[in-house]
XYZ file of C-alpha atoms in Angstrom:
179
model
C -59.568 -62.146 138.708
C -60.058 -61.216 142.385
C -56.328 -61.157 143.088
C -55.559 -59.135 139.953
C -58.200 -56.537 140.764
C -57.007 -56.326 144.358
C -53.395 -55.792 143.322
C -54.393 -53.109 140.815
C -56.695 -51.368 143.312
C -54.330 -51.374 146.268
C -50.909 -51.125 144.686
C -51.374 -49.380 141.321
C -54.230 -46.878 141.850
C -54.020 -43.738 143.898
C -56.210 -43.491 147.016
C -58.563 -41.204 145.073
C -58.842 -43.681 142.134
C -59.376 -46.575 144.536
C -62.171 -44.640 146.319
C -63.803 -44.010 142.933
C -63.564 -47.733 142.104
C -65.267 -48.725 145.345
C -67.820 -45.941 145.071
C -68.709 -47.195 141.598
C -68.628 -50.952 142.315
C -69.664 -51.681 145.907
C -73.101 -53.264 146.342
C -75.684 -51.002 148.001
C -79.448 -51.170 148.280
C -80.050 -47.519 147.345
C -77.780 -47.500 144.269
C -79.001 -50.880 142.966
C -82.768 -50.570 143.609
C -83.301 -46.824 143.480
C -80.686 -45.770 140.927
C -80.763 -48.941 138.782
C -77.022 -49.568 139.065
C -77.354 -53.330 138.674
C -73.703 -53.745 137.718
C -72.929 -53.450 141.428
C -74.416 -56.904 142.015
C -71.531 -58.339 140.018
C -68.690 -55.866 140.533
C -68.880 -56.099 144.317
C -67.830 -59.758 144.108
C -64.446 -58.680 142.790
C -63.641 -55.882 145.225
C -62.157 -56.463 148.684
C -61.717 -54.242 151.711
C -58.115 -55.198 152.499
C -55.427 -57.827 152.231
C -56.865 -60.094 154.918
C -60.259 -59.962 153.211
C -58.966 -61.045 149.807
C -56.507 -63.595 151.240
C -59.129 -65.389 153.348
C -61.655 -65.426 150.501
C -59.065 -66.700 147.994
C -57.728 -69.386 150.365
C -61.272 -70.642 150.915
C -61.953 -70.584 147.225
C -58.735 -72.482 146.502
C -59.195 -75.221 149.069
C -62.971 -75.731 148.688
C -63.096 -74.851 145.007
C -60.712 -77.590 143.919
C -63.180 -80.326 144.855
C -66.155 -78.499 143.453
C -64.440 -77.860 140.142
C -63.431 -81.516 139.970
C -66.986 -82.674 140.783
C -68.828 -80.311 138.437
C -66.285 -79.392 135.768
C -64.885 -75.941 135.003
C -67.903 -74.463 133.251
C -70.400 -75.543 135.884
C -68.016 -74.451 138.612
C -67.792 -70.973 137.025
C -71.600 -70.829 136.748
C -72.026 -71.798 140.411
C -69.433 -69.205 141.407
C -70.943 -66.338 139.386
C -74.619 -67.144 139.789
C -74.222 -68.091 143.467
C -72.285 -64.883 144.084
C -75.011 -62.956 142.317
C -77.628 -64.614 144.564
C -75.548 -63.410 147.547
C -75.454 -59.903 146.191
C -79.204 -59.893 145.520
C -80.083 -61.083 149.037
C -77.611 -58.571 150.497
C -79.254 -55.692 148.601
C -82.728 -56.809 149.485
C -82.166 -57.333 153.215
C -79.449 -54.856 154.223
C -80.296 -51.242 154.920
C -79.541 -48.433 152.493
C -76.412 -47.351 154.457
C -74.700 -50.769 153.972
C -72.065 -51.024 151.269
C -70.799 -54.512 150.555
C -67.784 -55.912 148.757
C -66.129 -59.301 148.597
C -66.187 -62.732 147.020
C -67.495 -64.487 150.060
C -71.067 -64.869 148.752
C -69.592 -66.710 145.755
C -67.320 -68.739 148.043
C -70.392 -69.706 150.133
C -72.036 -70.818 146.853
C -69.104 -73.129 146.260
C -69.535 -74.478 149.833
C -73.284 -75.039 149.129
C -72.474 -76.863 145.904
C -70.043 -79.200 147.639
C -72.569 -79.895 150.411
C -75.186 -80.904 147.845
C -72.793 -83.040 145.828
C -71.543 -84.888 148.905
C -75.077 -85.370 150.255
C -76.340 -86.684 146.907
C -73.374 -89.102 146.641
C -72.960 -89.949 150.331
C -73.423 -93.681 149.749
C -70.745 -93.710 147.079
C -68.242 -91.752 149.229
C -69.168 -93.376 152.533
C -67.503 -92.093 155.714
C -65.434 -89.520 153.740
C -68.650 -87.789 152.671
C -69.993 -87.719 156.226
C -66.742 -86.259 157.520
C -66.518 -83.669 154.782
C -70.177 -82.693 155.200
C -69.579 -82.111 158.918
C -66.446 -80.094 158.191
C -68.235 -77.907 155.592
C -71.207 -77.315 157.898
C -68.808 -76.391 160.727
C -66.973 -73.930 158.483
C -70.275 -72.343 157.293
C -71.732 -72.058 160.807
C -68.466 -70.707 162.192
C -68.236 -68.056 159.479
C -71.852 -67.027 159.939
C -71.277 -66.835 163.702
C -68.248 -64.562 163.156
C -70.383 -62.464 160.868
C -73.180 -62.107 163.418
C -70.597 -61.241 166.152
C -69.032 -58.601 163.919
C -72.431 -56.971 163.439
C -73.198 -57.042 167.173
C -70.404 -54.549 167.948
C -70.329 -50.904 166.859
C -67.461 -49.614 164.796
C -65.014 -51.701 162.868
C -65.787 -53.905 159.935
C -69.244 -55.521 159.633
C -69.528 -58.792 157.744
C -72.423 -59.101 155.249
C -74.088 -62.300 156.401
C -76.999 -61.755 154.006
C -74.480 -62.037 151.173
C -73.104 -65.258 152.692
C -76.563 -66.752 153.201
C -77.680 -65.751 149.701
C -74.541 -67.291 148.186
C -75.028 -70.465 150.184
C -78.669 -70.759 149.106
C -77.655 -70.029 145.500
C -74.961 -72.710 145.550
C -77.322 -75.242 147.177
C -80.040 -74.618 144.572
C -77.685 -74.548 141.564
C -75.961 -77.814 142.558
C -79.239 -79.535 143.451
C -80.786 -78.785 140.079
């Protein structure tokens, strides 16, 4: 879905139409909380700011998502993805300022990471050293990505990464997988 929407937005729509799509679908505190445009909490998960943005999110989803879908099944995987991404959008809207517009699937991808962390932790005795190694790898990836996000927000200009969306997605994925 993410790839199809990206291709349509960047290769089939005019710049004016693409701007309208992002103006309508990006997550933003003012439009969600003040104007009641709650659809933005979901639509923002399917919009991306550029080719690198969508490629990195989809690569992470592909590599990490394969295990999570195998562990939880397709339906539960989809629920973790959508509800975890929604948790990321909600935290983003609540904790970012009104000037912040957010797009991307990374909150949902962080939910998938959180779900795999929980699964491996809960079954660490069964998986042995493989679980310990994978847990360390996933924690490293999450901390590295959050660090890059904090660094992007420390500089002025350029693209800012929505760490609140990442943290919300991670918390959502952890909670959904735990329960």
